[in-house]
Steps between C-alpha positions, in 0.01 A plus 500: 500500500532843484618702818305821687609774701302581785484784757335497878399848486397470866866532586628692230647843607615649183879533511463433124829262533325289225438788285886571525615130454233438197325848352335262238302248766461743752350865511403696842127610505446852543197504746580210689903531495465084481671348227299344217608232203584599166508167381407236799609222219830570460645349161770246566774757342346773807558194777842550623328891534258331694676354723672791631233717543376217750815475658460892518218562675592579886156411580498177379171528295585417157500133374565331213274174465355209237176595329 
């Protein structure tokens, strides 16, 4: 089953630590200044990339889950 990334944008502040750990999955949105997903189905090559950009986020509002 294939994995997504997912973002709470409620609590997202925009310190763009995904964008640093992962500049392919992640991207910071110009208006906003919330990050956004490149690719929210990461290929299983991009998952260790994954990973840390989860483990990144101060916030806490990135995930990595089934489906």
């Amino acid at each position: 089953m294939a994995l997504t990334l997912r973002i709470d944008l409620d609590g997202c502040t925009g310190c763009a630590c995904c964008m640093m750990e992962c500049p392919d999955l992640f991207d910071i949105d110009d208006e906003s200044g919330q990050a956004i997903l490149l690719e929210p189905h990461p290929s299983d090559d991009r998952l260790e990339e994954a990973e840390r950009a989860v483990r990144s986020c101060p916030e806490g509002v990135i995930t990595l889950e089934q489906g």
